[in-house]
């Protein structure tokens, strides 16, 4: 039987090496800190839709305007009527507008983290040079900063308007400072809760619904139970019930230590001793949110 000769390989002179223009990078290696700052700035810009499509800018910018317009109206009324004080205290404004703040958190917390989970890009962040702690800190700080901008901007409008209305400078400056401390705590607490909930699911719609449910249902339930306690004459229980909602936690802290009037039924705010428990609860929740995010992203980055 005849055997066919095997096909011979092409000769070496047919091999070609093409230069496609790749060059090595000889510039500086900026490292973890630069990468973390870049992730922070990109996340902060994204919280207001900057650098994204026009559709992505509509909701955050609209909510920002909604937060500032009532403050501008109050200032206009105070200036026109030559009032001796602003209609609303600086520490009360965020509590009054808590529905808008909750909606902002619900819309932007999933935007910050859900896409990275959905498209499985988190392990790429952790390949180098960013580590888990860098990612969590950048995302947490970005959303907290975005929320602080949202909540502090109307306070600035109120403060500038109060000075234009020639209200007492020392009194207004003190109230403005107290308001900034209040919204800083609120921003840290709400950002942590929003990110923890959003990091559970890669689906943005589920994350939005879950954040709204947690913030609104907890506030509604606590307010209802407080009203029942007030109607039954159990006023001593009202401050303790307020420990179970993020909004009432902030309300309790500022009414105990920042000179704010309480929104609790019967204006029964926590005493100084109870206020210490409120402060510890707020700080504990912020630390717990950070720890839960670290655990979540250590698992995701594996």
mmCIF file of C-alpha atoms in Angstrom:
data_model
loop_
_atom_site.group_PDB
_atom_site.id
_atom_site.type_symbol
_atom_site.label_atom_id
_atom_site.label_comp_id
_atom_site.label_asym_id
_atom_site.label_seq_id
_atom_site.Cartn_x
_atom_site.Cartn_y
_atom_site.Cartn_z
ATOM 1 C CA UNK A 1 0.000 0.000 0.000
ATOM 2 C CA UNK A 2 1.284 3.401 -0.885
ATOM 3 C CA UNK A 3 1.816 5.870 1.948
ATOM 4 C CA UNK A 4 1.272 9.570 1.356
ATOM 5 C CA UNK A 5 4.043 11.873 2.340
ATOM 6 C CA UNK A 6 3.179 14.085 5.353
ATOM 7 C CA UNK A 7 2.511 17.735 4.734
ATOM 8 C CA UNK A 8 5.626 19.681 5.402
ATOM 9 C CA UNK A 9 5.534 22.783 7.563
ATOM 10 C CA UNK A 10 6.070 26.130 5.886
ATOM 11 C CA UNK A 11 9.644 27.133 5.644
ATOM 12 C CA UNK A 12 11.073 29.655 8.079
ATOM 13 C CA UNK A 13 11.432 32.344 5.444
ATOM 14 C CA UNK A 14 7.596 32.599 5.302
ATOM 15 C CA UNK A 15 7.310 33.727 8.964
ATOM 16 C CA UNK A 16 6.584 37.408 9.503
ATOM 17 C CA UNK A 17 6.754 39.524 12.670
ATOM 18 C CA UNK A 18 4.648 42.649 12.433
ATOM 19 C CA UNK A 19 5.383 45.746 14.491
ATOM 20 C CA UNK A 20 1.966 47.028 15.583
ATOM 21 C CA UNK A 21 3.292 49.986 17.496
ATOM 22 C CA UNK A 22 3.016 48.945 21.154
ATOM 23 C CA UNK A 23 5.370 50.841 23.414
ATOM 24 C CA UNK A 24 6.321 50.321 27.020
ATOM 25 C CA UNK A 25 5.186 52.879 29.614
ATOM 26 C CA UNK A 26 8.070 54.863 31.036
ATOM 27 C CA UNK A 27 6.079 57.405 33.066
ATOM 28 C CA UNK A 28 5.573 57.599 36.854
ATOM 29 C CA UNK A 29 3.617 54.897 38.697
ATOM 30 C CA UNK A 30 1.103 56.909 40.717
ATOM 31 C CA UNK A 31 0.049 54.037 42.976
ATOM 32 C CA UNK A 32 -2.890 53.278 45.274
ATOM 33 C CA UNK A 33 -3.553 56.753 46.612
ATOM 34 C CA UNK A 34 -3.917 58.258 43.148
ATOM 35 C CA UNK A 35 -6.163 55.396 42.011
ATOM 36 C CA UNK A 36 -8.326 55.760 45.129
ATOM 37 C CA UNK A 37 -8.671 59.525 44.616
ATOM 38 C CA UNK A 38 -9.587 58.953 40.981
ATOM 39 C CA UNK A 39 -12.252 56.429 41.948
ATOM 40 C CA UNK A 40 -13.590 58.853 44.567
ATOM 41 C CA UNK A 41 -13.803 61.791 42.155
ATOM 42 C CA UNK A 42 -15.348 59.655 39.418
ATOM 43 C CA UNK A 43 -17.960 58.286 41.844
ATOM 44 C CA UNK A 44 -18.729 61.757 43.200
ATOM 45 C CA UNK A 45 -19.207 63.142 39.699
ATOM 46 C CA UNK A 46 -21.372 60.163 38.830
ATOM 47 C CA UNK A 47 -23.631 60.873 41.818
ATOM 48 C CA UNK A 48 -24.779 64.018 39.987
ATOM 49 C CA UNK A 49 -24.609 62.540 36.491
ATOM 50 C CA UNK A 50 -21.501 64.476 35.490
ATOM 51 C CA UNK A 51 -19.628 62.748 32.710
ATOM 52 C CA UNK A 52 -22.643 60.585 31.956
ATOM 53 C CA UNK A 53 -25.656 60.878 29.658
ATOM 54 C CA UNK A 54 -28.191 63.701 29.934
ATOM 55 C CA UNK A 55 -30.796 61.262 31.223
ATOM 56 C CA UNK A 56 -28.514 60.378 34.124
ATOM 57 C CA UNK A 57 -28.276 64.041 35.152
ATOM 58 C CA UNK A 58 -32.026 64.695 35.325
ATOM 59 C CA UNK A 59 -32.982 63.064 38.632
ATOM 60 C CA UNK A 60 -30.011 64.110 40.819
ATOM 61 C CA UNK A 61 -30.074 67.682 39.520
ATOM 62 C CA UNK A 62 -33.854 67.847 39.944
ATOM 63 C CA UNK A 63 -33.616 66.639 43.533
ATOM 64 C CA UNK A 64 -30.858 69.177 44.202
ATOM 65 C CA UNK A 65 -33.121 71.961 42.937
ATOM 66 C CA UNK A 66 -36.052 70.641 44.975
ATOM 67 C CA UNK A 67 -33.863 70.761 48.086
ATOM 68 C CA UNK A 68 -32.788 74.366 47.488
ATOM 69 C CA UNK A 69 -36.001 75.992 46.222
ATOM 70 C CA UNK A 70 -37.906 75.933 49.559
ATOM 71 C CA UNK A 71 -34.879 77.496 51.276
ATOM 72 C CA UNK A 72 -34.784 80.272 48.661
ATOM 73 C CA UNK A 73 -38.521 80.906 49.155
ATOM 74 C CA UNK A 74 -38.068 81.105 52.938
ATOM 75 C CA UNK A 75 -35.236 83.578 52.491
ATOM 76 C CA UNK A 76 -37.320 85.715 50.120
ATOM 77 C CA UNK A 77 -40.203 85.788 52.604
ATOM 78 C CA UNK A 78 -37.868 86.671 55.483
ATOM 79 C CA UNK A 79 -36.297 89.523 53.518
ATOM 80 C CA UNK A 80 -39.634 90.848 52.213
ATOM 81 C CA UNK A 81 -41.358 90.780 55.603
ATOM 82 C CA UNK A 82 -38.269 91.915 57.540
ATOM 83 C CA UNK A 83 -38.713 88.990 59.899
ATOM 84 C CA UNK A 84 -36.657 88.659 63.074
ATOM 85 C CA UNK A 85 -35.813 85.033 62.369
ATOM 86 C CA UNK A 86 -35.970 82.386 59.660
ATOM 87 C CA UNK A 87 -39.170 80.313 59.393
ATOM 88 C CA UNK A 88 -37.221 77.070 59.910
ATOM 89 C CA UNK A 89 -34.169 76.288 62.024
ATOM 90 C CA UNK A 90 -31.060 75.066 60.228
ATOM 91 C CA UNK A 91 -31.212 71.760 62.089
ATOM 92 C CA UNK A 92 -34.847 71.176 61.123
ATOM 93 C CA UNK A 93 -34.527 71.633 57.366
ATOM 94 C CA UNK A 94 -33.086 68.201 56.550
ATOM 95 C CA UNK A 95 -35.716 66.462 58.702
ATOM 96 C CA UNK A 96 -38.487 68.287 56.848
ATOM 97 C CA UNK A 97 -36.949 67.338 53.495
ATOM 98 C CA UNK A 98 -36.086 63.753 54.484
ATOM 99 C CA UNK A 99 -38.322 62.292 51.750
ATOM 100 C CA UNK A 100 -36.235 64.026 49.068
ATOM 101 C CA UNK A 101 -33.008 62.920 50.750
ATOM 102 C CA UNK A 102 -34.206 59.310 50.932
ATOM 103 C CA UNK A 103 -35.112 59.372 47.251
ATOM 104 C CA UNK A 104 -31.662 60.699 46.374
ATOM 105 C CA UNK A 105 -29.938 57.942 48.371
ATOM 106 C CA UNK A 106 -32.181 55.308 46.822
ATOM 107 C CA UNK A 107 -31.360 56.479 43.301
ATOM 108 C CA UNK A 108 -27.620 57.051 43.661
ATOM 109 C CA UNK A 109 -26.419 54.282 45.990
ATOM 110 C CA UNK A 110 -27.260 51.523 43.451
ATOM 111 C CA UNK A 111 -25.780 53.644 40.673
ATOM 112 C CA UNK A 112 -22.522 53.779 42.600
ATOM 113 C CA UNK A 113 -22.060 50.048 43.189
ATOM 114 C CA UNK A 114 -24.637 47.955 41.329
ATOM 115 C CA UNK A 115 -23.097 48.329 37.873
ATOM 116 C CA UNK A 116 -19.714 47.106 39.121
ATOM 117 C CA UNK A 117 -21.436 44.039 40.548
ATOM 118 C CA UNK A 118 -23.620 43.448 37.508
ATOM 119 C CA UNK A 119 -20.771 43.606 35.007
ATOM 120 C CA UNK A 120 -18.345 41.812 37.381
ATOM 121 C CA UNK A 121 -15.719 44.547 37.204
ATOM 122 C CA UNK A 122 -14.947 44.587 40.931
ATOM 123 C CA UNK A 123 -12.160 41.940 40.675
ATOM 124 C CA UNK A 124 -10.536 44.114 38.001
ATOM 125 C CA UNK A 125 -10.341 46.998 40.481
ATOM 126 C CA UNK A 126 -8.686 44.730 43.016
ATOM 127 C CA UNK A 127 -6.155 43.259 40.592
ATOM 128 C CA UNK A 128 -3.894 46.269 41.151
ATOM 129 C CA UNK A 129 -3.208 48.680 42.679
ATOM 130 C CA UNK A 130 -6.550 49.273 44.523
ATOM 131 C CA UNK A 131 -7.372 47.025 47.466
ATOM 132 C CA UNK A 132 -10.734 46.256 49.070
ATOM 133 C CA UNK A 133 -10.417 48.954 51.714
ATOM 134 C CA UNK A 134 -9.526 51.565 49.068
ATOM 135 C CA UNK A 135 -12.589 50.717 46.988
ATOM 136 C CA UNK A 136 -14.966 50.780 49.963
ATOM 137 C CA UNK A 137 -13.547 54.047 51.322
ATOM 138 C CA UNK A 138 -13.725 55.737 47.928
ATOM 139 C CA UNK A 139 -17.318 54.679 47.288
ATOM 140 C CA UNK A 140 -18.466 55.494 50.825
ATOM 141 C CA UNK A 141 -16.732 58.887 50.871
ATOM 142 C CA UNK A 142 -18.071 59.788 47.416
ATOM 143 C CA UNK A 143 -21.719 59.097 48.259
ATOM 144 C CA UNK A 144 -21.415 60.759 51.675
ATOM 145 C CA UNK A 145 -19.838 63.825 50.033
ATOM 146 C CA UNK A 146 -22.585 63.946 47.406
ATOM 147 C CA UNK A 147 -25.209 63.789 50.130
ATOM 148 C CA UNK A 148 -23.452 66.477 52.155
ATOM 149 C CA UNK A 149 -23.520 68.744 49.105
ATOM 150 C CA UNK A 150 -27.229 68.005 48.688
ATOM 151 C CA UNK A 151 -28.093 68.754 52.312
ATOM 152 C CA UNK A 152 -25.644 71.591 53.017
ATOM 153 C CA UNK A 153 -26.472 73.658 49.909
ATOM 154 C CA UNK A 154 -29.932 74.749 51.173
ATOM 155 C CA UNK A 155 -28.402 75.604 54.557
ATOM 156 C CA UNK A 156 -25.954 77.908 52.769
ATOM 157 C CA UNK A 157 -28.904 79.519 50.982
ATOM 158 C CA UNK A 158 -30.636 80.049 54.338
ATOM 159 C CA UNK A 159 -27.481 81.445 55.935
ATOM 160 C CA UNK A 160 -26.704 83.881 53.126
ATOM 161 C CA UNK A 161 -30.346 84.977 53.064
ATOM 162 C CA UNK A 162 -30.336 85.511 56.825
ATOM 163 C CA UNK A 163 -27.293 87.752 56.548
ATOM 164 C CA UNK A 164 -28.909 89.677 53.696
ATOM 165 C CA UNK A 165 -31.985 90.103 55.879
ATOM 166 C CA UNK A 166 -29.655 91.544 58.552
ATOM 167 C CA UNK A 167 -30.518 88.955 61.165
ATOM 168 C CA UNK A 168 -28.226 88.507 64.168
ATOM 169 C CA UNK A 169 -24.853 87.333 62.834
ATOM 170 C CA UNK A 170 -23.722 85.361 65.892
ATOM 171 C CA UNK A 171 -27.060 83.576 66.278
ATOM 172 C CA UNK A 172 -27.247 82.662 62.587
ATOM 173 C CA UNK A 173 -23.625 81.493 62.468
ATOM 174 C CA UNK A 174 -24.175 79.246 65.478
ATOM 175 C CA UNK A 175 -27.335 77.764 63.960
ATOM 176 C CA UNK A 176 -25.601 77.275 60.614
ATOM 177 C CA UNK A 177 -22.710 75.420 62.248
ATOM 178 C CA UNK A 178 -25.115 73.179 64.150
ATOM 179 C CA UNK A 179 -26.966 72.448 60.937
ATOM 180 C CA UNK A 180 -23.744 71.453 59.159
ATOM 181 C CA UNK A 181 -22.867 69.005 61.953
ATOM 182 C CA UNK A 182 -26.358 67.505 61.719
ATOM 183 C CA UNK A 183 -26.306 67.002 57.951
ATOM 184 C CA UNK A 184 -22.754 65.618 58.097
ATOM 185 C CA UNK A 185 -23.926 62.855 60.447
ATOM 186 C CA UNK A 186 -27.009 62.306 58.308
ATOM 187 C CA UNK A 187 -24.900 62.027 55.149
ATOM 188 C CA UNK A 188 -22.561 59.442 56.670
ATOM 189 C CA UNK A 189 -25.432 57.375 58.093
ATOM 190 C CA UNK A 190 -27.665 57.427 55.021
ATOM 191 C CA UNK A 191 -24.771 56.799 52.629
ATOM 192 C CA UNK A 192 -23.672 53.761 54.620
ATOM 193 C CA UNK A 193 -27.161 52.278 54.798
ATOM 194 C CA UNK A 194 -27.788 52.925 51.110
ATOM 195 C CA UNK A 195 -24.510 51.338 49.990
ATOM 196 C CA UNK A 196 -24.930 48.261 52.191
ATOM 197 C CA UNK A 197 -28.387 47.601 50.769
ATOM 198 C CA UNK A 198 -27.343 48.350 47.174
ATOM 199 C CA UNK A 199 -24.278 46.096 47.434
ATOM 200 C CA UNK A 200 -26.480 43.073 48.123
ATOM 201 C CA UNK A 201 -27.925 42.938 44.603
ATOM 202 C CA UNK A 202 -26.446 43.740 41.176
ATOM 203 C CA UNK A 203 -29.883 44.830 39.928
ATOM 204 C CA UNK A 204 -30.292 48.572 40.238
ATOM 205 C CA UNK A 205 -34.100 48.471 40.330
ATOM 206 C CA UNK A 206 -34.128 46.082 43.269
ATOM 207 C CA UNK A 207 -31.570 48.217 45.061
ATOM 208 C CA UNK A 208 -33.645 51.393 44.627
ATOM 209 C CA UNK A 209 -36.801 49.709 45.916
ATOM 210 C CA UNK A 210 -34.972 48.160 48.883
ATOM 211 C CA UNK A 211 -33.371 51.452 49.986
ATOM 212 C CA UNK A 212 -36.683 53.326 49.763
ATOM 213 C CA UNK A 213 -38.442 50.555 51.680
ATOM 214 C CA UNK A 214 -35.888 50.486 54.500
ATOM 215 C CA UNK A 215 -35.755 54.266 54.991
ATOM 216 C CA UNK A 216 -39.456 55.043 54.603
ATOM 217 C CA UNK A 217 -40.962 51.992 56.303
ATOM 218 C CA UNK A 218 -38.681 52.308 59.323
ATOM 219 C CA UNK A 219 -39.520 56.004 59.717
ATOM 220 C CA UNK A 220 -43.244 55.417 59.255
ATOM 221 C CA UNK A 221 -43.299 52.511 61.695
ATOM 222 C CA UNK A 222 -41.306 54.357 64.371
ATOM 223 C CA UNK A 223 -43.418 57.510 64.019
ATOM 224 C CA UNK A 224 -46.617 55.475 64.335
ATOM 225 C CA UNK A 225 -45.449 53.631 67.447
ATOM 226 C CA UNK A 226 -44.278 56.917 68.975
ATOM 227 C CA UNK A 227 -47.705 58.467 68.327
ATOM 228 C CA UNK A 228 -49.396 55.479 69.986
ATOM 229 C CA UNK A 229 -47.080 55.768 72.988
ATOM 230 C CA UNK A 230 -47.844 59.485 73.256
ATOM 231 C CA UNK A 231 -51.602 58.860 73.063
ATOM 232 C CA UNK A 232 -51.358 56.267 75.841
ATOM 233 C CA UNK A 233 -49.350 58.601 78.060
ATOM 234 C CA UNK A 234 -46.090 56.642 77.777
ATOM 235 C CA UNK A 235 -43.998 59.675 76.942
ATOM 236 C CA UNK A 236 -40.889 58.186 78.552
ATOM 237 C CA UNK A 237 -40.817 55.461 75.885
ATOM 238 C CA UNK A 238 -40.888 57.875 72.951
ATOM 239 C CA UNK A 239 -37.127 58.668 72.903
ATOM 240 C CA UNK A 240 -36.188 54.968 73.079
ATOM 241 C CA UNK A 241 -38.499 54.095 70.204
ATOM 242 C CA UNK A 242 -36.673 56.683 68.097
ATOM 243 C CA UNK A 243 -33.544 54.515 68.114
ATOM 244 C CA UNK A 244 -35.026 52.258 65.420
ATOM 245 C CA UNK A 245 -35.100 54.628 62.441
ATOM 246 C CA UNK A 246 -32.243 56.522 60.746
ATOM 247 C CA UNK A 247 -34.263 59.745 60.485
ATOM 248 C CA UNK A 248 -35.341 59.724 64.131
ATOM 249 C CA UNK A 249 -31.791 58.882 65.184
ATOM 250 C CA UNK A 250 -30.514 62.092 63.601
ATOM 251 C CA UNK A 251 -33.486 63.987 65.054
ATOM 252 C CA UNK A 252 -32.632 62.701 68.522
ATOM 253 C CA UNK A 253 -28.950 63.613 68.275
ATOM 254 C CA UNK A 254 -29.600 67.175 67.157
ATOM 255 C CA UNK A 255 -32.400 67.778 69.664
ATOM 256 C CA UNK A 256 -30.197 66.488 72.503
ATOM 257 C CA UNK A 257 -26.943 68.277 71.634
ATOM 258 C CA UNK A 258 -27.484 70.796 68.816
ATOM 259 C CA UNK A 259 -30.317 72.854 70.282
ATOM 260 C CA UNK A 260 -32.935 71.659 67.784
ATOM 261 C CA UNK A 261 -36.616 71.273 68.580
ATOM 262 C CA UNK A 262 -37.649 67.631 68.410
ATOM 263 C CA UNK A 263 -40.110 66.326 65.811
ATOM 264 C CA UNK A 264 -41.138 63.499 68.144
ATOM 265 C CA UNK A 265 -44.804 63.430 69.232
ATOM 266 C CA UNK A 266 -45.305 65.918 72.018
ATOM 267 C CA UNK A 267 -41.825 67.313 71.271
ATOM 268 C CA UNK A 268 -40.474 64.707 73.702
ATOM 269 C CA UNK A 269 -36.874 64.565 72.573
ATOM 270 C CA UNK A 270 -34.119 62.579 74.302
ATOM 271 C CA UNK A 271 -32.387 63.971 77.356
ATOM 272 C CA UNK A 272 -28.622 64.467 77.439
ATOM 273 C CA UNK A 273 -28.107 60.977 78.842
ATOM 274 C CA UNK A 274 -30.379 59.441 76.228
ATOM 275 C CA UNK A 275 -28.677 61.579 73.616
ATOM 276 C CA UNK A 276 -25.369 59.849 74.370
ATOM 277 C CA UNK A 277 -27.064 56.560 73.458
ATOM 278 C CA UNK A 278 -28.265 58.168 70.219
ATOM 279 C CA UNK A 279 -24.749 59.327 69.348
ATOM 280 C CA UNK A 280 -23.322 55.880 70.060
ATOM 281 C CA UNK A 281 -26.078 54.305 67.958
ATOM 282 C CA UNK A 282 -25.326 56.608 65.000
ATOM 283 C CA UNK A 283 -21.570 56.038 65.186
ATOM 284 C CA UNK A 284 -22.104 52.303 65.671
ATOM 285 C CA UNK A 285 -24.347 52.100 62.609
ATOM 286 C CA UNK A 286 -21.815 54.004 60.496
ATOM 287 C CA UNK A 287 -19.026 51.650 61.633
ATOM 288 C CA UNK A 288 -21.265 48.608 61.053
ATOM 289 C CA UNK A 289 -22.090 49.755 57.516
ATOM 290 C CA UNK A 290 -18.404 50.168 56.728
ATOM 291 C CA UNK A 291 -17.627 46.736 58.148
ATOM 292 C CA UNK A 292 -20.441 45.067 56.193
ATOM 293 C CA UNK A 293 -19.218 46.690 52.976
ATOM 294 C CA UNK A 294 -15.694 45.427 53.650
ATOM 295 C CA UNK A 295 -16.956 41.878 54.179
ATOM 296 C CA UNK A 296 -19.153 42.044 51.089
ATOM 297 C CA UNK A 297 -16.385 43.215 48.770
ATOM 298 C CA UNK A 298 -13.799 40.835 50.154
ATOM 299 C CA UNK A 299 -16.086 38.033 49.003
ATOM 300 C CA UNK A 300 -16.826 39.677 45.652
ATOM 301 C CA UNK A 301 -13.147 40.307 44.943
ATOM 302 C CA UNK A 302 -12.125 36.684 45.374
#
